[in-house]
Amino acid sequence: MAKKSIDKTVCFPGEDGWELWKQTEDRFGQSQYDLVEKIEPDESGSYKPFNDATHYAFPINSVFAVPIWVRTDDSSVIKNLVEMQLEKMGLKPIAGTGQLLDYQTVCVLESEPSTESQEASGKRSLILATVLNPEYRHPLPRTGSKEFDVSARFLQIPSEHIVVWKELGRLVMAVDHEGELEYFEGLTSNKFDSAAVNEINCIMLGLDGAGPVSGDFKSGIANELSGAHIWLDEFDQSAKDELEEVLGIKVTSGAKPDPFLPDSTSNLVPSEVVEQRAQQKKSQRIRYALLGTAAVYFLLVAVLLGTFFKEKFNADKLGKEIKSLEPQVQWIPEFREKWRELSSALDSDSYPAELLHRATAAVPPQDVRFTSFKYDDRVEFGGKLKRIIVIDGQSKDAKAGRDFYALLTKNKNLDYKWGWLKQPQVDPRKKDRTAIFQIRGEITL
């Protein structure tokens, strides 16, 4: 049966580069983790980020581990006590956009009354504070991650052990106490040799001596440990024997286990992730606004299209009704044409002789005479039938012609729309100085 992908991935700092691990399920429903991609550093030592990863493991060298004892197990006051201690040490992060501080309770001990300090018995909690280095530049996945924690919590560390392995070319170490991460630190060495052993010993002496956890374990941290593991393929065997002798514990070696997804992760969030999420929310709001505008636009288009098709349907329906009525009204155009032919004979106002008589009635004696009178009542313009009169005339001078035109336009018996085709104009070749003109009148039937 094929494996089922759960689509959970871890961006993890490997020995020489960044690794992308994917959680899958086998046919028995058990989780297992596969290395699906690896990125090596470029020439400048920078890393190209992965496209996406649901979980991001901070390299140990990018986080400060600060173990702190507090005289309470009350979770409501531990946060303030931790922040006070970090502020005294100068390690409290300055308020910013990210979540750079987190802490976990490692263990809670019942302290015995002291005769010297006269302190009453009570509970004391060992807290491991983790502080993100704000100067560290993380190659975060392009699409961001949802969960963040230090890399040591993505590894199955044996209880009461020191573990040494390599991250991004440098050695790191972590200490476990009863299944809880008690301390971690990056070493200056890049290979496990005598110098690395000396550095580990100094760290353990600092924790057991004047360090923040001194005196609270009965025999000190080193004596509480049951062994150490070296998760390296190649190392100096003599250095392993030296570490065993210095710490007085059994030291074993082997391959580093595959990372896994812890049940819960820290509250740490880099500042750039917070800014990225804020930008994503802003982009999402803009996208929603654009989608809303588009929805209103498409709704408006749908309404307009609905109205258009409704009107088109009504128009088509009306067209069909008109077409169905055409056989019943086919006689009308023919009848109208016949009526037009008869109208001139039946309507006395349209008799050419009558119209000529009315026009000449407006002619002043001896000043104006008609040379032509044309009449046509079958002229059609733009689908409308018009009756046209064209008068050609001669007047004793231009003024007499214009006076006749004024009388003609005021003649109530000739309710036509008059206009000059040719205004009165004297022919210079004639000695009598007479003028000729042409007037046009029309009326819509």
mmCIF file of N, CA and C in Angstrom, residues 12 22 39 74 78 154-155 173 179 193-194 224 280-281 302 344-345 353 359 367 400 413:
data_model
loop_
_atom_site.group_PDB
_atom_site.id
_atom_site.type_symbol
_atom_site.label_atom_id
_atom_site.label_comp_id
_atom_site.label_asym_id
_atom_site.label_seq_id
_atom_site.Cartn_x
_atom_site.Cartn_y
_atom_site.Cartn_z
ATOM 1 N N PHE A 12 14.994 21.916 8.679
ATOM 2 C CA PHE A 12 15.893 21.537 9.765
ATOM 3 C C PHE A 12 17.340 21.824 9.385
ATOM 4 N N LYS A 22 9.894 15.483 5.526
ATOM 5 C CA LYS A 22 8.438 15.384 5.361
ATOM 6 C C LYS A 22 7.891 14.221 6.181
ATOM 7 N N ILE A 39 19.689 21.734 0.827
ATOM 8 C CA ILE A 39 20.274 22.927 0.219
ATOM 9 C C ILE A 39 21.639 23.183 0.843
ATOM 10 N N ASP A 74 4.239 28.478 40.484
ATOM 11 C CA ASP A 74 3.027 29.162 40.037
ATOM 12 C C ASP A 74 3.274 29.753 38.639
ATOM 13 N N ILE A 78 5.690 33.088 37.019
ATOM 14 C CA ILE A 78 6.990 32.659 36.472
ATOM 15 C C ILE A 78 7.435 33.582 35.349
ATOM 16 N N PHE A 154 13.456 18.987 18.114
ATOM 17 C CA PHE A 154 13.011 18.143 17.004
ATOM 18 C C PHE A 154 13.800 16.832 16.960
ATOM 19 N N LEU A 155 14.678 16.610 17.976
ATOM 20 C CA LEU A 155 15.479 15.389 18.041
ATOM 21 C C LEU A 155 15.129 14.602 19.299
ATOM 22 N N MET A 173 25.753 21.241 21.261
ATOM 23 C CA MET A 173 25.470 20.268 22.314
ATOM 24 C C MET A 173 24.167 20.600 22.998
ATOM 25 N N GLY A 179 13.673 13.834 30.218
ATOM 26 C CA GLY A 179 12.903 14.000 28.988
ATOM 27 C C GLY A 179 12.650 15.438 28.583
ATOM 28 N N ASP A 193 37.319 17.156 18.867
ATOM 29 C CA ASP A 193 38.694 16.859 19.243
ATOM 30 C C ASP A 193 38.902 17.267 20.694
ATOM 31 N N SER A 194 40.130 17.337 21.104
ATOM 32 C CA SER A 194 40.447 17.665 22.500
ATOM 33 C C SER A 194 39.952 19.053 22.876
ATOM 34 N N GLU A 224 24.237 13.855 37.808
ATOM 35 C CA GLU A 224 22.891 13.405 37.513
ATOM 36 C C GLU A 224 22.831 12.726 36.145
ATOM 37 N N GLN A 280 0.786 39.611 4.405
ATOM 38 C CA GLN A 280 -0.147 38.645 3.825
ATOM 39 C C GLN A 280 -1.590 39.002 4.164
ATOM 40 N N LYS A 281 -1.828 39.443 5.415
ATOM 41 C CA LYS A 281 -3.178 39.848 5.819
ATOM 42 C C LYS A 281 -3.627 41.073 5.026
ATOM 43 N N ALA A 302 -24.749 40.700 -14.752
ATOM 44 C CA ALA A 302 -25.800 39.680 -14.837
ATOM 45 C C ALA A 302 -27.184 40.325 -14.902
ATOM 46 N N SER A 344 -55.619 64.360 -54.570
ATOM 47 C CA SER A 344 -55.495 65.611 -55.343
ATOM 48 C C SER A 344 -56.800 65.985 -56.006
ATOM 49 N N ALA A 345 -57.579 64.974 -56.384
ATOM 50 C CA ALA A 345 -58.860 65.254 -57.055
ATOM 51 C C ALA A 345 -59.957 65.562 -56.058
ATOM 52 N N ALA A 353 -54.849 74.691 -59.855
ATOM 53 C CA ALA A 353 -55.412 75.992 -60.254
ATOM 54 C C ALA A 353 -55.744 76.832 -59.039
ATOM 55 N N ALA A 359 -51.762 82.008 -54.905
ATOM 56 C CA ALA A 359 -50.419 82.593 -54.978
ATOM 57 C C ALA A 359 -50.432 83.919 -55.727
ATOM 58 N N ASP A 367 -45.931 95.123 -60.342
ATOM 59 C CA ASP A 367 -44.567 95.037 -59.785
ATOM 60 C C ASP A 367 -43.964 93.644 -59.957
ATOM 61 N N ALA A 400 -38.927 94.754 -54.894
ATOM 62 C CA ALA A 400 -40.287 94.306 -55.172
ATOM 63 C C ALA A 400 -40.382 92.785 -55.032
ATOM 64 N N ASN A 413 -53.934 81.605 -46.669
ATOM 65 C CA ASN A 413 -54.524 80.633 -47.587
ATOM 66 C C ASN A 413 -53.476 79.691 -48.187
#
